[in-house]
Amino acid sequence: MQRNINVRVKGGLHARPIAELVRLSRAFRADIEILHDGRVALTRSSMKLLMLGVKEGQTVTLRGRGDDTQTAMDQICRFLDGAQAQATPPAKPAIAASDGLAIGPAFHFVQPRVHPEPDYVEACAVESELRRLQGAAARLTARIRADAACTAHAGTRQILQALSDLAEDTEWLDTLAGRVRAGMSSVAAVQQTGTENARQIAALDDPYASARAEDMRSVAHLMALELQGQKPLTLNAAPDGAIIVADELPALDIGNTDLARLGGIVCMKGAVTSHAAIIARAYGVPAVFGAEALRDRLCAAHRIAIDGARGLVIPDPDAATEQQFADAAQAAQKDAADLLRFRDVAPQTPAGHAITVAANLGSVAELDRACAAGAMGVGLFRTELMFIDAAGPPAEDDQYQVYSAILARFPEHPVIIRTLDIGADKPLRGLTATAEENPALGVRGIRLCLSRPDVFKPQLRALLRAAPHGHLKVMLPMVSDLSELRATRDLIDQCRTELTHEGTAHGTFDLGIMVETPAAVLTADLLAQEAAFFSIGTNDLTQYLMAADRLNPNVAQLCRADHPSVLAAIKAVCAAASRHGIWVGICGEAAADPALVPLFIAAGVTELSMSPGAIARVKRQICGLEGL
Ligand code: PEP
Ligand code: MG
């Protein structure tokens, strides 16, 4: 079967539409080829399609064979005709936070407000007000304790325990009772005391003071709700398969529910790299963030369809969209069965380039999923999530346990642990500076660690102690100057000397850097002489090269890893690494982008690290990369 078609895709067949075309074609068994200018490309091969160089307005020939050729041709023709973009007008691209399609009932996650009450009560009502206070305090403490006891997530448990300690603190309760005895209403006493305590705690000279202050505010809010008989909303109230609609999702709420039960998540705020997005990807829950432009329609919606890979949100989808999603979900299921074949493959391109496809992880809880997905080790372990989840910096021993546990799960493969990367989009209450005008250009990543040896050294010591348990590599985030690598090496030497004197067992590890700043790209030749490897963080590298905030949906069209400037930077980094004999990996979100995988490999990248859900798909793509 053969058909001519005029390509009306905006801008022609460049990386982005090619990714969509490849995705569309994989839903069919038929082999469809595009013939153009004497060349031919299978619509499943992004590399070949790129090489065709089809421009908008050019005519190409489609040729197909296989049992579902007719349907495949129809859909591909519609796509090339530019019809698909016009067929979904209600959809507004936001931030593609976690891949996957979902359609289901909307669950509006909005916390109740405390109703206004008079600040004072009559003298005759003081005793009953006191009983009201004591009853609410007892119920609240019991509820938080019960929640802590049944959460499987260690970080959440710690946060809940910290909250229950505060809720039953005798000084807090005595102050409240004193104020109520003096005639204040219990709600006013709770709100006023909570605010005062939080302010005092925040002023303490303690790196985690602001975290404690936030806990105090949470306890006061929960207690005021309890006094009024209002229950705080939890994600556990959402029905199975629901699409959560929220302003943003705090770590506590996410950690406290069985995420896999949910259909999807839509947040008005948030970013690809926010804590919530990372957790959603880790659990394979489709998510779209930055949907602010659709706020009104989302808040009123009863059903929502989302395409997490494309950042599409469709409030109250019509019957045609429902059908489209059902078909796509069925195709995705079929595809998942095919992908199983690639799970245990160590992929090589047809020309014989071996590529390591590793997992990006943020917690030990994600290990099972990574192993089941066929991860060839860990290419990025984001240690900051351990710090963000905990009630204070995790102790050296706790970190040692976590690092050792990850190494033990990958006896055959490297495990790359990134040192603490907080600041900017990953603020940590109590550790990151709050008064920076430009946090993304401020004291973050390695800059913060070097300014806080009290936080950095326990991490380095824990890494040295864990090293004998496997193939450990360590990398530094946000490096912009060689001195940062050298200063870290000095600290590691100090830690090693201390451990030796203490008689504590330890080992060694390769020390590499993340390439995330334009400075690192431009001095890659210098850095490559002292770093054991490069891992390119395309999320930050794109933001800094394009001067486009990775969190700001209004500049998302600029913050693209497929921009020629980013691709040129990656090529330059690979060339510098090759001159100095070190390897290069990619651990930003672009590592799993089907349109970019061939370009990265052609540039010389030998490791790609991504969310576990993308591993088998990328392995399959690598094995089919003709010409590489
Ligand atoms: C990156 O910047 O690409 C990266 C992997 O680091 P993070 O997203 O955690 O900042
Ligand atoms: Mg980064």
XYZ file of C-alpha atoms and ligand atoms in Angstrom:
639
model
C 0.000 0.000 0.000
C 1.398 3.391 -0.968
C 0.152 6.969 -0.518
C 1.510 10.472 -1.133
C 1.023 13.119 1.504
C 1.928 16.742 1.914
C 3.606 17.262 5.320
C 1.866 20.047 7.184
C 3.448 19.462 10.597
C 4.618 22.864 11.838
C 8.362 23.259 11.249
C 8.604 19.902 9.423
C 9.838 16.616 10.869
C 12.238 17.776 13.574
C 13.024 16.042 16.852
C 9.754 16.703 18.692
C 7.216 15.614 16.025
C 9.447 12.687 15.174
C 9.177 11.490 18.766
C 5.403 11.654 18.452
C 5.421 9.898 15.113
C 7.604 7.106 16.493
C 5.301 6.740 19.474
C 2.252 6.646 17.221
C 3.819 4.081 14.874
C 4.719 1.740 17.709
C 1.043 1.243 18.434
C 0.763 -0.742 15.158
C 2.182 -3.996 13.902
C 2.487 -2.663 10.345
C 5.832 -1.411 9.019
C 5.271 2.031 7.567
C 8.067 3.758 5.668
C 8.453 7.330 4.501
C 10.174 7.826 1.163
C 11.640 11.242 0.524
C 14.272 12.545 -1.820
C 15.612 9.089 -2.681
C 15.865 8.066 0.976
C 13.640 5.861 3.085
C 12.938 5.665 6.812
C 10.755 3.428 8.944
C 8.365 5.577 10.971
C 9.581 3.702 14.046
C 13.183 4.882 13.591
C 13.755 8.388 14.912
C 17.352 8.509 13.664
C 16.373 7.622 10.099
C 13.456 10.053 10.203
C 15.759 12.845 11.351
C 18.114 12.082 8.481
C 15.284 12.415 5.960
C 15.146 16.143 6.794
C 11.519 16.530 5.727
C 10.413 20.186 5.771
C 6.928 21.594 6.259
C 5.141 21.745 2.882
C 7.157 18.934 1.247
C 5.418 15.880 -0.200
C 6.512 12.419 0.881
C 5.409 8.909 -0.004
C 4.145 6.503 2.631
C 4.603 2.793 2.007
C 3.206 0.154 4.338
C 2.959 -3.584 4.885
C 1.470 -5.688 7.676
C -1.991 -6.610 8.894
C -3.055 -3.237 10.322
C -1.481 -1.151 7.542
C -4.711 0.589 6.627
C -5.374 1.965 10.135
C -1.719 2.803 10.688
C -1.519 4.679 7.366
C -4.720 6.598 8.165
C -3.437 7.733 11.532
C 0.058 8.578 10.280
C -1.444 10.560 7.389
C -3.595 12.479 9.847
C -0.535 13.185 11.937
C 1.556 14.356 8.968
C -1.360 16.443 7.830
C -1.026 18.369 11.090
C -4.510 17.209 12.067
C -3.643 15.851 15.472
C -2.532 19.144 16.888
C -5.837 20.667 15.831
C -7.927 17.729 17.035
C -7.365 18.449 20.728
C -8.109 22.135 21.195
C -9.132 21.864 24.868
C -5.748 20.451 25.789
C -3.240 22.965 27.061
C 0.392 21.842 27.190
C 1.776 22.190 30.674
C 4.742 20.413 32.215
C 5.152 16.743 31.378
C 6.024 15.601 34.891
C 5.535 11.829 34.686
C 4.816 9.685 31.614
C 1.609 7.808 31.082
C -2.011 8.224 30.093
C -4.804 8.466 32.595
C -8.451 9.296 32.538
C -10.662 9.255 35.609
C -12.750 11.146 38.153
C -11.248 14.405 39.423
C -10.354 14.497 43.117
C -9.916 18.088 44.279
C -7.242 18.151 46.939
C -7.962 21.382 48.808
C -7.389 21.579 52.563
C -10.297 22.968 54.616
C -9.917 26.415 56.205
C -10.385 27.169 59.885
C -13.740 28.987 60.319
C -13.506 32.359 62.048
C -14.548 32.271 65.739
C -14.694 34.991 68.415
C -11.342 35.397 70.190
C -12.859 35.314 73.704
C -15.534 33.279 75.505
C -17.828 34.195 78.405
C -16.471 33.351 81.880
C -19.183 30.718 82.285
C -17.957 28.925 79.130
C -14.300 28.622 80.195
C -14.602 25.133 81.689
C -16.327 23.676 78.636
C -13.803 25.439 76.399
C -11.005 23.748 78.371
C -12.636 20.356 77.893
C -13.005 21.114 74.190
C -9.275 21.891 74.015
C -8.198 18.780 75.900
C -10.443 16.529 73.848
C -9.148 17.933 70.576
C -5.507 17.610 71.707
C -5.993 13.978 72.669
C -7.793 13.088 69.428
C -5.205 14.847 67.278
C -2.248 13.149 68.951
C -3.897 9.741 68.677
C -4.653 10.303 64.998
C -1.145 11.414 64.052
C 0.335 8.492 65.999
C -1.961 6.055 64.238
C -1.025 7.527 60.845
C 2.670 7.217 61.710
C 2.214 3.602 62.745
C 0.602 2.583 59.472
C 2.762 4.483 56.973
C 5.278 2.329 55.141
C 7.373 5.329 54.126
C 10.196 5.929 56.625
C 10.559 9.652 55.843
C 6.846 10.274 56.294
C 6.875 8.304 59.521
C 9.617 10.558 60.872
C 7.707 13.695 59.933
C 4.532 12.361 61.555
C 6.434 11.415 64.687
C 7.860 14.928 64.871
C 4.323 16.322 64.529
C 2.897 14.069 67.237
C 5.766 15.044 69.599
C 4.820 18.674 69.093
C 1.088 18.030 69.439
C 1.521 16.459 72.877
C 4.300 18.734 74.087
C 3.410 19.682 77.669
C 4.620 23.271 77.388
C 2.467 23.827 74.303
C -0.567 22.290 75.986
C 0.020 24.204 79.259
C 0.241 27.533 77.399
C -2.984 26.782 75.542
C -4.777 25.813 78.752
C -3.484 28.974 80.488
C -4.835 31.170 77.722
C -8.199 29.444 77.688
C -8.423 29.822 81.494
C -7.788 33.538 80.923
C -10.859 33.685 78.694
C -9.473 33.095 75.220
C -11.345 30.780 72.885
C -9.460 27.563 72.269
C -9.202 28.189 68.496
C -7.752 31.669 69.085
C -5.360 30.257 71.725
C -4.139 27.579 69.330
C -3.683 30.000 66.429
C -1.986 32.698 68.477
C 0.308 30.328 70.395
C 1.144 28.413 67.230
C 2.169 31.597 65.441
C 4.270 32.824 68.375
C 5.998 29.471 68.877
C 6.720 29.130 65.174
C 8.268 32.593 65.124
C 10.472 31.798 68.126
C 11.579 28.459 66.710
C 12.419 30.047 63.349
C 14.690 32.527 65.088
C 16.799 29.745 66.655
C 20.348 29.271 65.460
C 19.670 25.784 64.135
C 19.862 24.740 60.496
C 16.554 22.893 60.784
C 14.756 25.607 62.738
C 12.540 26.670 59.872
C 11.485 23.058 59.346
C 10.480 22.831 63.006
C 8.644 26.151 62.666
C 6.677 24.782 59.731
C 5.820 21.695 61.797
C 4.556 23.968 64.558
C 2.313 25.806 62.096
C 1.014 22.450 60.785
C 0.189 21.232 64.301
C -1.610 24.489 65.126
C -3.638 24.267 61.891
C -4.521 20.604 62.482
C -5.500 21.341 66.073
C -7.733 24.267 65.069
C -9.469 22.021 62.516
C -9.849 19.315 65.144
C -11.443 21.827 67.542
C -14.030 22.616 64.911
C -14.631 18.965 64.119
C -13.132 19.398 60.650
C -10.921 16.672 59.234
C -7.868 17.547 57.158
C -8.051 16.061 53.710
C -5.632 13.253 52.872
C -4.945 11.623 49.537
C -6.268 8.402 51.037
C -9.750 9.880 50.575
C -9.309 9.814 46.789
C -11.055 6.904 45.051
C -8.898 4.369 43.170
C -7.963 5.644 39.739
C -8.755 9.272 40.626
C -6.919 12.161 39.017
C -5.698 14.379 41.859
C -6.088 18.102 41.210
C -4.036 20.234 43.589
C -2.242 23.508 43.824
C 0.868 21.559 44.753
C 1.459 18.321 46.616
C 3.558 18.474 49.764
C 5.969 15.596 50.353
C 4.074 14.631 53.502
C 0.831 14.040 51.627
C 2.504 12.077 48.878
C 4.534 9.925 51.219
C 1.441 9.136 53.237
C -0.574 7.415 50.547
C -0.348 4.436 48.237
C 0.480 6.334 45.070
C 0.178 3.369 42.751
C -3.560 3.382 43.499
C -4.048 6.810 41.933
C -4.839 7.408 38.285
C -2.787 10.560 37.888
C -1.818 13.937 39.289
C -2.381 17.469 37.985
C -0.819 20.381 39.868
C -1.174 24.079 39.123
C 2.391 24.618 40.297
C 5.447 22.378 40.339
C 8.145 21.317 37.973
C 9.530 18.243 36.255
C 12.150 18.063 38.936
C 10.014 18.824 41.960
C 9.861 16.267 44.706
C 6.307 15.349 43.793
C 7.229 14.788 40.123
C 10.195 12.631 40.972
C 8.085 10.467 43.279
C 5.272 10.255 40.706
C 7.766 8.994 38.100
C 9.287 6.576 40.569
C 5.867 5.006 41.091
C 4.807 5.239 37.448
C 1.889 7.606 38.137
C 1.159 9.930 35.178
C 1.481 13.578 36.203
C 1.225 17.017 34.631
C 2.335 20.117 36.506
C 2.217 23.846 35.849
C -1.418 23.675 34.704
C -2.173 27.136 36.138
C -3.682 28.354 32.852
C -6.437 25.745 33.202
C -7.098 26.392 36.899
C -10.732 27.463 36.569
C -11.728 24.623 34.281
C -9.812 22.070 36.342
C -11.400 23.234 39.583
C -14.846 22.723 38.058
C -14.022 19.450 36.259
C -15.651 16.117 37.135
C -13.434 13.981 34.913
C -9.934 14.642 33.675
C -7.742 13.063 31.009
C -3.989 13.527 31.166
C -1.110 12.570 28.945
C 1.895 12.791 31.230
C 4.411 12.361 28.411
C 3.096 15.345 26.468
C 2.020 17.538 29.368
C -1.595 17.522 28.213
C -4.542 17.994 30.544
C -8.098 17.751 29.279
C -10.803 18.743 31.774
C -14.127 16.955 31.169
C -13.015 15.175 27.982
C -15.614 14.571 25.260
C -16.549 11.099 24.055
C -14.026 11.187 21.192
C -11.175 12.024 23.556
C -12.292 9.305 25.982
C -12.146 6.827 23.096
C -8.773 8.156 21.932
C -7.371 7.657 25.425
C -8.857 4.188 25.765
C -7.275 3.172 22.411
C -3.948 4.687 23.373
C -4.010 2.945 26.764
C -4.684 -0.372 25.020
C -1.801 0.242 22.613
C 0.430 1.130 25.554
C -0.466 -2.158 27.250
C 0.439 -4.072 24.115
C 3.681 -2.156 23.912
C 4.480 -2.931 27.555
C 4.234 -6.648 26.791
C 6.693 -6.247 23.905
C 9.055 -4.229 26.095
C 9.390 -7.109 28.547
C 11.705 -8.762 26.015
C 14.233 -5.999 26.517
C 14.261 -5.947 30.288
C 17.364 -8.087 30.737
C 19.127 -6.993 27.557
C 22.461 -5.160 27.788
C 21.771 -3.002 24.730
C 24.152 -2.381 21.866
C 23.531 -0.346 18.773
C 23.553 -2.382 15.542
C 27.084 -1.038 14.960
C 28.140 -2.494 18.317
C 28.219 0.479 20.731
C 27.332 -0.796 24.200
C 25.207 1.612 26.200
C 24.495 1.384 29.915
C 20.863 2.153 30.705
C 20.635 2.913 34.399
C 18.014 4.187 36.834
C 17.508 7.567 38.453
C 16.402 7.008 42.027
C 15.492 9.112 45.022
C 14.934 6.498 47.692
C 15.546 2.889 48.628
C 11.805 2.279 48.204
C 12.259 2.685 44.437
C 14.892 -0.081 44.185
C 12.445 -2.907 43.503
C 10.924 -1.044 40.606
C 14.352 -0.224 39.162
C 15.504 -3.840 39.363
C 12.238 -5.097 37.875
C 12.633 -2.609 35.016
C 16.067 -4.018 34.103
C 18.196 -1.109 35.333
C 21.913 -1.605 34.695
C 22.808 0.035 37.978
C 22.022 3.526 39.190
C 23.104 6.541 37.161
C 21.798 9.115 39.614
C 20.792 8.659 43.219
C 19.372 11.993 44.385
C 20.456 12.028 48.019
C 18.618 15.261 48.758
C 15.318 13.410 49.019
C 16.685 11.644 52.112
C 17.405 15.039 53.606
C 14.108 16.562 52.547
C 12.115 13.654 53.994
C 13.938 13.578 57.314
C 13.238 15.765 60.312
C 16.922 16.833 60.325
C 20.083 15.949 58.372
C 20.215 12.147 58.304
C 22.948 10.729 60.532
C 26.111 9.341 58.945
C 25.100 5.820 59.988
C 21.642 6.159 58.415
C 23.212 7.380 55.186
C 25.707 4.517 55.271
C 22.828 2.029 55.569
C 21.009 3.563 52.589
C 24.073 3.713 50.314
C 25.082 0.159 51.249
C 21.567 -1.123 50.580
C 21.609 0.350 47.065
C 25.058 -1.044 46.299
C 24.010 -4.474 47.521
C 21.114 -4.557 45.018
C 23.444 -3.984 42.055
C 26.433 -6.268 42.611
C 27.197 -6.293 38.867
C 26.706 -2.651 38.019
C 27.942 0.812 38.981
C 25.909 2.878 41.397
C 26.394 6.625 41.067
C 25.445 8.554 44.151
C 25.167 12.298 43.821
C 26.188 14.363 46.796
C 23.556 16.602 48.319
C 22.035 18.930 45.715
C 19.703 21.322 47.429
C 18.771 24.885 46.718
C 16.795 26.537 43.905
C 14.054 24.095 42.822
C 14.960 21.741 45.690
C 14.933 23.980 48.743
C 15.483 22.341 52.088
C 13.833 24.005 55.022
C 16.546 25.028 57.393
C 19.568 24.468 55.150
C 19.088 26.628 52.102
C 19.308 30.382 52.406
C 15.863 31.942 52.380
C 16.816 35.482 51.438
C 18.377 34.908 48.024
C 16.966 36.970 45.177
C 18.032 34.361 42.612
C 18.219 30.983 44.341
C 19.001 29.192 41.064
C 22.146 31.305 40.844
C 22.812 31.190 44.553
C 24.284 28.891 47.153
C 23.055 25.537 45.863
C 24.478 22.091 45.125
C 28.214 21.783 45.644
C 28.444 25.452 46.664
C 26.196 24.830 49.644
C 27.956 21.597 50.605
C 31.374 23.215 50.596
C 30.034 26.001 52.805
C 28.624 23.439 55.261
C 31.303 20.832 56.062
C 29.197 19.857 59.099
C 26.581 18.548 56.644
C 28.908 17.503 53.796
C 31.512 15.512 55.732
C 29.065 12.997 57.264
C 27.836 12.301 53.742
C 31.358 11.806 52.389
C 32.258 9.585 55.338
C 29.111 7.496 54.809
C 30.024 7.119 51.112
C 33.594 6.053 51.916
C 32.253 3.501 54.407
C 29.725 2.148 51.905
C 32.259 1.886 49.053
C 33.404 -1.689 49.824
C 29.818 -2.932 49.316
C 29.796 -2.537 45.519
C 30.838 -0.450 42.524
C 30.360 2.981 43.982
C 30.882 6.189 42.002
C 30.174 9.598 43.430
C 29.340 12.774 41.534
C 29.092 16.420 42.456
C 26.161 18.582 41.364
C 26.313 22.109 39.935
C 30.074 22.281 39.472
C 31.118 25.555 37.887
C 34.776 25.702 38.802
C 37.628 23.212 39.079
C 38.325 24.462 42.610
C 35.030 22.868 43.749
C 36.175 19.440 42.627
C 39.548 19.963 44.276
C 38.060 21.227 47.541
C 35.775 18.184 47.670
C 38.727 15.905 47.062
C 40.510 17.562 50.006
C 37.494 16.970 52.229
C 37.318 13.344 51.097
C 41.003 12.961 52.011
C 40.299 14.427 55.450
C 37.416 12.012 55.942
C 39.551 9.094 54.827
C 42.274 10.037 57.318
C 39.712 10.323 60.126
C 38.189 6.945 59.300
C 41.627 5.327 59.203
C 42.523 6.796 62.606
C 39.225 5.605 64.033
C 39.809 2.149 62.608
C 36.527 2.316 60.636
C 36.381 0.165 57.493
C 36.089 2.146 54.271
C 36.943 2.018 50.581
C 37.401 4.303 47.586
C 35.229 5.533 44.754
C 35.557 7.271 41.416
C 34.744 10.957 41.762
C 32.980 12.514 38.786
C 31.019 15.662 38.199
C 27.686 16.626 36.763
C 27.911 18.967 33.815
C 25.076 21.381 34.463
C 26.532 24.855 34.044
C 27.796 26.671 30.952
C 31.069 27.169 32.850
C 31.518 23.406 33.160
C 30.875 22.990 29.426
C 33.392 25.655 28.482
C 36.067 24.272 30.825
C 35.288 20.621 30.136
C 38.876 20.041 28.971
C 40.205 21.227 32.332
C 37.625 19.364 34.382
C 38.103 16.146 32.410
C 41.720 16.031 33.551
C 40.616 15.650 37.168
C 37.117 14.154 37.071
C 36.691 10.389 36.648
C 33.563 10.856 34.520
C 30.965 13.389 33.395
C 27.239 12.996 33.853
C 25.316 15.672 31.992
C 22.369 17.090 33.918
C 20.312 18.303 30.995
C 17.603 19.746 33.249
C 19.878 22.344 34.747
C 22.220 22.633 31.777
C 19.240 23.610 29.619
C 17.980 26.120 32.166
C 21.358 27.820 32.480
C 22.237 27.744 28.778
C 18.848 29.044 27.707
C 18.508 31.473 30.633
C 15.043 29.956 31.078
C 13.846 28.944 34.541
C 13.111 25.218 34.547
C 10.203 25.841 36.944
C 8.518 28.578 34.958
C 5.858 27.228 32.588
C 5.865 30.546 30.715
C 9.346 29.891 29.358
C 8.935 26.138 28.905
C 9.109 26.607 25.127
C 12.688 27.864 25.587
C 13.740 25.449 28.296
C 14.174 22.566 25.834
C 16.983 20.063 25.867
C 16.623 19.608 22.107
C 17.629 23.209 21.447
C 20.670 23.406 19.152
C 22.667 25.226 21.842
C 22.143 22.403 24.343
C 22.958 19.753 21.747
C 26.103 21.650 20.755
C 27.147 21.871 24.420
C 26.659 18.123 24.842
C 28.742 17.420 21.747
C 31.524 19.681 23.036
C 31.501 17.968 26.440
C 31.692 14.522 24.816
C 34.584 15.646 22.622
C 36.510 17.006 25.626
C 35.838 13.805 27.590
C 37.058 11.683 24.733
C 40.268 13.739 24.444
C 40.982 12.922 28.092
C 39.746 9.332 28.086
C 36.770 9.648 30.439
C 33.199 8.491 29.811
C 30.074 10.624 29.600
C 26.553 9.822 30.759
C 23.295 11.763 30.733
C 21.051 11.745 33.769
C 18.684 14.654 33.053
C 15.162 13.961 31.850
C 16.315 14.183 28.213
C 18.152 10.855 28.616
C 14.870 9.043 27.940
C 13.680 11.296 25.127
C 13.332 9.054 22.057
C 14.087 11.974 19.758
C 17.364 12.704 21.514
C 18.697 9.254 22.421
C 20.225 8.721 18.928
C 21.825 12.172 18.997
C 23.380 11.568 22.410
C 24.786 8.213 21.330
C 26.125 9.700 18.105
C 27.880 12.363 20.222
C 29.649 9.663 22.249
C 27.492 9.274 25.359
C 27.804 5.729 26.751
C 25.435 5.837 29.698
C 21.826 7.018 29.937
C 20.095 7.198 33.286
C 16.359 7.686 33.680
C 13.178 6.886 35.580
C 12.775 3.104 35.774
C 9.606 3.241 33.676
C 11.574 4.355 30.596
C 14.427 1.818 30.789
C 13.086 -1.041 28.655
C 11.778 1.374 26.005
C 15.169 3.055 25.651
C 16.950 -0.315 25.555
C 14.680 -1.369 22.698
C 15.347 1.867 20.864
C 19.126 1.495 21.205
C 19.024 -2.025 19.779
C 17.212 -0.699 16.709
C 19.320 2.380 16.017
C 20.394 1.587 12.490
C 23.384 3.609 11.342
C 24.847 4.003 14.838
C 19.703 17.738 35.971
O 19.826 18.921 36.308
O 19.557 17.360 34.793
C 19.715 16.683 36.993
C 19.693 15.406 36.682
O 19.695 17.093 38.282
P 18.352 17.590 39.010
O 17.261 17.423 38.037
O 18.196 16.729 40.216
O 18.685 18.997 39.312
Mg 20.521 19.401 38.301
